Tab-separated table of C-alpha atoms in Angstrom:
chain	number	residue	atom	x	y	z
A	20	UNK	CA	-24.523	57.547	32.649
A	21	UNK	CA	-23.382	57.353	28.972
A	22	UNK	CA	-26.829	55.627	27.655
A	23	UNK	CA	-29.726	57.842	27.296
A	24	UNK	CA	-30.234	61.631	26.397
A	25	UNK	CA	-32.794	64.064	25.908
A	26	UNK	CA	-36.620	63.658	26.964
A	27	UNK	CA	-38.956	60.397	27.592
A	28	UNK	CA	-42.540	60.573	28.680
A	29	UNK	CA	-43.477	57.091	30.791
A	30	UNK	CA	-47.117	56.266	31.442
A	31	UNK	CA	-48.462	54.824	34.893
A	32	UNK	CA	-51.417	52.542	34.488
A	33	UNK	CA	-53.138	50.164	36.756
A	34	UNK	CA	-55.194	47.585	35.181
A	35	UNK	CA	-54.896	49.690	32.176
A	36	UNK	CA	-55.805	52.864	33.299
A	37	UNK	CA	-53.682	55.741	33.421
A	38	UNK	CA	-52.954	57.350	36.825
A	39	UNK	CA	-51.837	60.894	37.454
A	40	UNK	CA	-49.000	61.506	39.721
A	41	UNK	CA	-49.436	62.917	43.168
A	42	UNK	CA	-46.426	64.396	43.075
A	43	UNK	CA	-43.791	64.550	40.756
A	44	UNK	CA	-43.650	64.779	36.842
A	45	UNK	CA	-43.452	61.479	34.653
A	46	UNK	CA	-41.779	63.135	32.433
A	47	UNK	CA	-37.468	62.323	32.483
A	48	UNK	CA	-35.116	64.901	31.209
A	49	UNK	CA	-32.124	62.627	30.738
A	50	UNK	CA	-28.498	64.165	31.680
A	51	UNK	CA	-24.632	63.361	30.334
A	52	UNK	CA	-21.562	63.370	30.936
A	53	UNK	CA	-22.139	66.924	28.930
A	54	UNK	CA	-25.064	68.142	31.180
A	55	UNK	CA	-24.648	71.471	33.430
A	56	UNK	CA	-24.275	70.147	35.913
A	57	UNK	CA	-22.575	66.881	34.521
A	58	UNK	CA	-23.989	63.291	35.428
A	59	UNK	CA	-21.125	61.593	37.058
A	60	UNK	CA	-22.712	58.617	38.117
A	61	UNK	CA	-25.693	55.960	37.426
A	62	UNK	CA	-28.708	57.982	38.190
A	63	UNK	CA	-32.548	56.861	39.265
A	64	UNK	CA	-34.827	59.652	37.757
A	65	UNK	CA	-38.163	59.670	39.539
A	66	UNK	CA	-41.781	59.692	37.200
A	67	UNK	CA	-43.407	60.334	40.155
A	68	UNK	CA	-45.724	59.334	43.464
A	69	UNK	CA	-49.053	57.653	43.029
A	70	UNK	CA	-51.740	56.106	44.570
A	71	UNK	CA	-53.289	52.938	43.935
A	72	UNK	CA	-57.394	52.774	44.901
A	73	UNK	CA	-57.467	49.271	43.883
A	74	UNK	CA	-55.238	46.039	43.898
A	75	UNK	CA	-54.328	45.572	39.982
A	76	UNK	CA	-51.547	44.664	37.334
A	77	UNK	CA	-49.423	48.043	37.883
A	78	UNK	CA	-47.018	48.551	34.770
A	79	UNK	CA	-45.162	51.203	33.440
A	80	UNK	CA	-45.505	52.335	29.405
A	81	UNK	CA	-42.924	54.701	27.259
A	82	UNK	CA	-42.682	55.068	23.732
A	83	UNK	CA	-40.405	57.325	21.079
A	84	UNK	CA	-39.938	58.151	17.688
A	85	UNK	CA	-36.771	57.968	15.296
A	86	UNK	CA	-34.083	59.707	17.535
A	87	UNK	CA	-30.668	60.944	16.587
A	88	UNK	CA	-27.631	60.278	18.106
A	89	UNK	CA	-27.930	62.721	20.663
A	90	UNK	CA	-31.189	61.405	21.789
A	91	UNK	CA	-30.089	57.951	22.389
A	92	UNK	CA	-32.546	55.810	24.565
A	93	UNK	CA	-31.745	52.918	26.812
A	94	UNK	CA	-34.369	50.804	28.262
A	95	UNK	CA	-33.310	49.178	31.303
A	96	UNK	CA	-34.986	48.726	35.040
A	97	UNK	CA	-37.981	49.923	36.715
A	98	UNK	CA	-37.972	50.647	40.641
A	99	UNK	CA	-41.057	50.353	42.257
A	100	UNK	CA	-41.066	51.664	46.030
A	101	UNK	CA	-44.351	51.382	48.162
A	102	UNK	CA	-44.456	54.450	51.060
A	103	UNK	CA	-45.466	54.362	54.274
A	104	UNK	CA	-49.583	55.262	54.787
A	105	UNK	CA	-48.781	58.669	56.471
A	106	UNK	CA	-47.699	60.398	53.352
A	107	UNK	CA	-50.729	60.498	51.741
A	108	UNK	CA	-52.635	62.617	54.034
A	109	UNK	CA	-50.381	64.801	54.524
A	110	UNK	CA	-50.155	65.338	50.600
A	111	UNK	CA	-53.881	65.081	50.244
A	112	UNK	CA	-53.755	68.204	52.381
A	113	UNK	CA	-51.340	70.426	50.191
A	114	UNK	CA	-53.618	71.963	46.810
A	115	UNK	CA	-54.284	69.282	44.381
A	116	UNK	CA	-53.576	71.861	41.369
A	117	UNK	CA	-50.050	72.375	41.923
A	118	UNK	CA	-47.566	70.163	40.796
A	119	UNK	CA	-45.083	69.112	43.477
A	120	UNK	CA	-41.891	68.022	43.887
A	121	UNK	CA	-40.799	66.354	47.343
A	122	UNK	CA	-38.055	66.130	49.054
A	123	UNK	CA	-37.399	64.261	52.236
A	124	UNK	CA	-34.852	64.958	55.199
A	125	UNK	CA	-32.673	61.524	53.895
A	126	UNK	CA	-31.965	64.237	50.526
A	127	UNK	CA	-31.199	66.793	52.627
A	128	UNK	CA	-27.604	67.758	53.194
A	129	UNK	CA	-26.681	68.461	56.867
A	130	UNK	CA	-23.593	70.619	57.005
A	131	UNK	CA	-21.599	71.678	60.895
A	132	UNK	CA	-23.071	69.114	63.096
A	133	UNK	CA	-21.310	66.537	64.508
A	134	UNK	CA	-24.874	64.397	64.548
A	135	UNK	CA	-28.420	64.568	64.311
A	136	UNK	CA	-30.655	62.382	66.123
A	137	UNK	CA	-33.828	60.418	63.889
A	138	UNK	CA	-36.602	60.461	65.268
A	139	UNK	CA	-39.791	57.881	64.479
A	140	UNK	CA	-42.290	58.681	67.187
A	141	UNK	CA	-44.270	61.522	65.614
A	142	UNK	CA	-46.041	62.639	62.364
A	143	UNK	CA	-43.315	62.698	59.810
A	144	UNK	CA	-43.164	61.930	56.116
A	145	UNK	CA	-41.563	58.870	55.298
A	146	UNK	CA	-42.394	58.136	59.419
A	147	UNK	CA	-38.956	59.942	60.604
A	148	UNK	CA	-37.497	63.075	60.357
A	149	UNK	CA	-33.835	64.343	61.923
A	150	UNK	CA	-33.489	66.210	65.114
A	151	UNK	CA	-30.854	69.295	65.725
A	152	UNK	CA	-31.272	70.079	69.497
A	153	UNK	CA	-29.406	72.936	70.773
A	154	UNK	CA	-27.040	73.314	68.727
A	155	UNK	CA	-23.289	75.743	69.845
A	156	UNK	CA	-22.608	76.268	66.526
A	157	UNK	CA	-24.264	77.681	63.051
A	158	UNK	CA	-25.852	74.580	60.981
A	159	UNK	CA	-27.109	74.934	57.546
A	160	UNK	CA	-29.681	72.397	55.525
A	161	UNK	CA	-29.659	71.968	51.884
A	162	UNK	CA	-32.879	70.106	50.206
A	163	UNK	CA	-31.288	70.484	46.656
A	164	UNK	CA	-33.507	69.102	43.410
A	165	UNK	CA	-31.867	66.499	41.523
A	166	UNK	CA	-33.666	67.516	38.067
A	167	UNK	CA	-34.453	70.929	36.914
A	168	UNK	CA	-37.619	72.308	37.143
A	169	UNK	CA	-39.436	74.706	34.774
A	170	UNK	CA	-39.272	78.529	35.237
A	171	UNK	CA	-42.477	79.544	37.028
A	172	UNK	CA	-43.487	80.691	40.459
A	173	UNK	CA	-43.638	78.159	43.374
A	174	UNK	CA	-45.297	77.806	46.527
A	175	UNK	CA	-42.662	76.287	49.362
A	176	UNK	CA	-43.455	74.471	52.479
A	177	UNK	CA	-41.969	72.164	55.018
A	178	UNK	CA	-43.297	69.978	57.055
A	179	UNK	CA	-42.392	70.532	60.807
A	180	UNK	CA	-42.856	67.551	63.237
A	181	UNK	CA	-44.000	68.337	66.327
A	182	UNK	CA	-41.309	69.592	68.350
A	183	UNK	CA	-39.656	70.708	72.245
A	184	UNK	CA	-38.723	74.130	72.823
A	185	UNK	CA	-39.233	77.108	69.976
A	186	UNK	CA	-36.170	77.508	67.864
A	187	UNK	CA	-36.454	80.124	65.265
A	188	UNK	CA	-34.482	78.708	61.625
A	189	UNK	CA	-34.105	80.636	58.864
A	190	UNK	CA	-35.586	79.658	54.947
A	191	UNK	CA	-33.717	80.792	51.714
A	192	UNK	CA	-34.400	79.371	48.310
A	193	UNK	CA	-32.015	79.172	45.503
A	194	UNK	CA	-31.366	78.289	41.742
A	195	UNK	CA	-28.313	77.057	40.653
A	196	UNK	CA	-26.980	78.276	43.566
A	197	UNK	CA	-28.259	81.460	43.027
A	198	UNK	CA	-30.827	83.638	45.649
A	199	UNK	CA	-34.016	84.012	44.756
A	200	UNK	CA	-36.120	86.946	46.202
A	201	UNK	CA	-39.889	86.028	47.198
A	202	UNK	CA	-42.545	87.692	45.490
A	203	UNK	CA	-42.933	90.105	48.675
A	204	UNK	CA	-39.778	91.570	47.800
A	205	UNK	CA	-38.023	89.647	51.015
A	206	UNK	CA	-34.993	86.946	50.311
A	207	UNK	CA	-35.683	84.831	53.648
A	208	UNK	CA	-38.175	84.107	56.148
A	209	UNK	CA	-37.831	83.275	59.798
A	210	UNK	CA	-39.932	80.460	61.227
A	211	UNK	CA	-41.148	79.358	64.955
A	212	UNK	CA	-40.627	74.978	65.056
A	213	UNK	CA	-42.195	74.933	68.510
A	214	UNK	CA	-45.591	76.035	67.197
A	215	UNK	CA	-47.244	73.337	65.150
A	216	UNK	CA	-48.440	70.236	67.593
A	217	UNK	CA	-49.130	66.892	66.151
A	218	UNK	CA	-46.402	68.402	63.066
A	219	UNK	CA	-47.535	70.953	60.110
A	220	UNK	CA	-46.831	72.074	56.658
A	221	UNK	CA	-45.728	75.335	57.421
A	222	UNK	CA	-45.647	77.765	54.027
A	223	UNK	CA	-42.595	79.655	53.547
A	224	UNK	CA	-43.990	81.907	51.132
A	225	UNK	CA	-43.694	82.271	47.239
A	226	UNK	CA	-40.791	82.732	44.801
A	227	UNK	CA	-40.496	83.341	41.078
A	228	UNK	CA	-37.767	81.402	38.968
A	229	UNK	CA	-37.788	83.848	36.434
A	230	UNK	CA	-37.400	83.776	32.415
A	231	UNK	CA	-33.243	84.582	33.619
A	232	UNK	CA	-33.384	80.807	34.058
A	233	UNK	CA	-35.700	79.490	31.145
A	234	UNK	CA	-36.295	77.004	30.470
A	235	UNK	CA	-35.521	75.803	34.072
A	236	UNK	CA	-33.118	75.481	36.661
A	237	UNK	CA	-32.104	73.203	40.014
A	238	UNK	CA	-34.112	74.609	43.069
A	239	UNK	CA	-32.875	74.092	46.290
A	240	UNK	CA	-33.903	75.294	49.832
A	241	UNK	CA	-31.422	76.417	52.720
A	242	UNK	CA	-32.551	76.313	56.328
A	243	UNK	CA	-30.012	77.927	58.110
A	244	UNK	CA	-29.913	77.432	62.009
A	245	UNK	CA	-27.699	79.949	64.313
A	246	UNK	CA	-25.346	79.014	66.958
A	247	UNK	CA	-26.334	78.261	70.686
A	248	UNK	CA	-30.138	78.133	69.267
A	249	UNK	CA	-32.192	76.851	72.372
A	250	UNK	CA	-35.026	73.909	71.739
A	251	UNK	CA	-35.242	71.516	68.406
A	252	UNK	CA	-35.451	71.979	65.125
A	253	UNK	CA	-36.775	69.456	62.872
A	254	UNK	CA	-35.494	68.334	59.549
A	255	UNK	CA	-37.976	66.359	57.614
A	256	UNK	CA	-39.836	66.969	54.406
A	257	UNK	CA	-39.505	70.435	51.645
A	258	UNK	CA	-42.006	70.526	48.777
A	259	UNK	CA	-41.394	72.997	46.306
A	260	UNK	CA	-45.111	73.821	44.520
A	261	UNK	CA	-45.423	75.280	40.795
A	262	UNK	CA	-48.339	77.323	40.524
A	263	UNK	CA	-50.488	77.747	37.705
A	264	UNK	CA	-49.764	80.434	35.163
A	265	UNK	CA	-53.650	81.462	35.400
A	266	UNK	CA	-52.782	81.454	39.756
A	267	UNK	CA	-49.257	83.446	39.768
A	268	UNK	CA	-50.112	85.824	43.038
A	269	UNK	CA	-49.208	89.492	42.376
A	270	UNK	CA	-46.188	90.956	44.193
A	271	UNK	CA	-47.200	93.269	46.592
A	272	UNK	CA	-46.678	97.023	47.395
């Protein structure tokens, strides 16, 4: 927590040649004890998810200039995780021109249940997701980013395992804690779980984190789920999406 500041760009390579992240940046904005909000602990910064076509010497590359003393760099260990098969189709099937940040149901912050069941038997990312069934009393979900993220507009999505029953949630996304309003002029979206056999990414919509924030800000989504809901709802993956500049939809009238 007190070793490294500013920016590093790392390199993936296999065999030597470079590989571009499926998801994820590789690039690691470092945080302090002086950061808003302030690193209080050790931290692992992720440089991303690949994929590896071919079995080969995998190693990770970073290099820097003269740095100052606010800049400081320590080098210390990599962590390399292998993931489970299922997550990359389901990421091959999001648009390969966005880049994507992931976050699974074991980030996500579970707040007025007494306990959530996990569940391994269908399509999930990571192979298990949480289940809220029936829940007497209001229950709100919190994916929240770790690292900023640059001002822009982004696609959201969840992915829904199949579930019983139909319970309707509700989506919000914030920054910094803050509301954001979706590009059709709406601040939340209501969404069906029941709908989507064998499990779906189900889009929420789009939002803009505007210049207010520049040059970036903590996203973080809220699925809120009402009292004495009927059926299951599913907590599993949220991808938050940056869209091209060239791409940014048009709000509509």
């Amino acid at each position: 927590m007190y070793s490294s500041a500013g920016e590093l760009d790392f390199e993936v390579l296999l065999g030597g040649r470079p590989l571009q992240p499926l998801a994820g940046v590789s690039n690691v904005h470092y945080r302090s004890t002086r950061s808003d909000p302030a690193q209080v602990d050790n931290l692992w910064h992720s440089i991303g998810i690949y994929y590896l076509d071919t079995p080969d010497i995998l190693s990770v590359f970073t290099q820097w200039d003269t740095r100052d003393e606010w800049s400081v760099v320590a080098v210390d260990r990599v962590l390399i995780v292998p993931l489970p098969e299922v997550d990359y189709p389901l990421l091959k099937a999001l648009p390969a021109d966005r880049v994507k940040y992931v976050l699974d149901d074991t980030a996500a912050r579970i707040e007025g249940v007494d306990y959530q069941v996990p569940r391994t038997d269908r399509v999930a990312w990571g192979n298990s997701f949480q289940i809220i069934a029936n829940p007497d009393k209001d229950i709100r979900v919190s994916w929240e980013m770790q690292d900023a993220v640059p001002v822009g507009v982004y696609d959201v999505a969840v992915w829904v395992p199949e579930t019983q029953g139909n319970a309707t949630v509700t989506y919000k996304l914030l920054a910094n804690g803050n509301e954001l309003t979706r590009l059709d002029g709406t601040t939340a979206i209501t969404s069906s779980q029941g709908k989507h056999p064998g499990g779906s990414w189900v889009l929420l919509g789009s939002w803009e984190l505007p210049l207010l924030y520049a040059p970036e800000a903590r996203l973080s989504l809220v699925m809120e789920i009402p009292g004495n809901t009927a059926g299951e709802a599913a907590v599993d993956a949220a991808i938050f999406m940056r869209l091209p500049t060239a791409e940014t939809p048009t709000p509509s009238n």
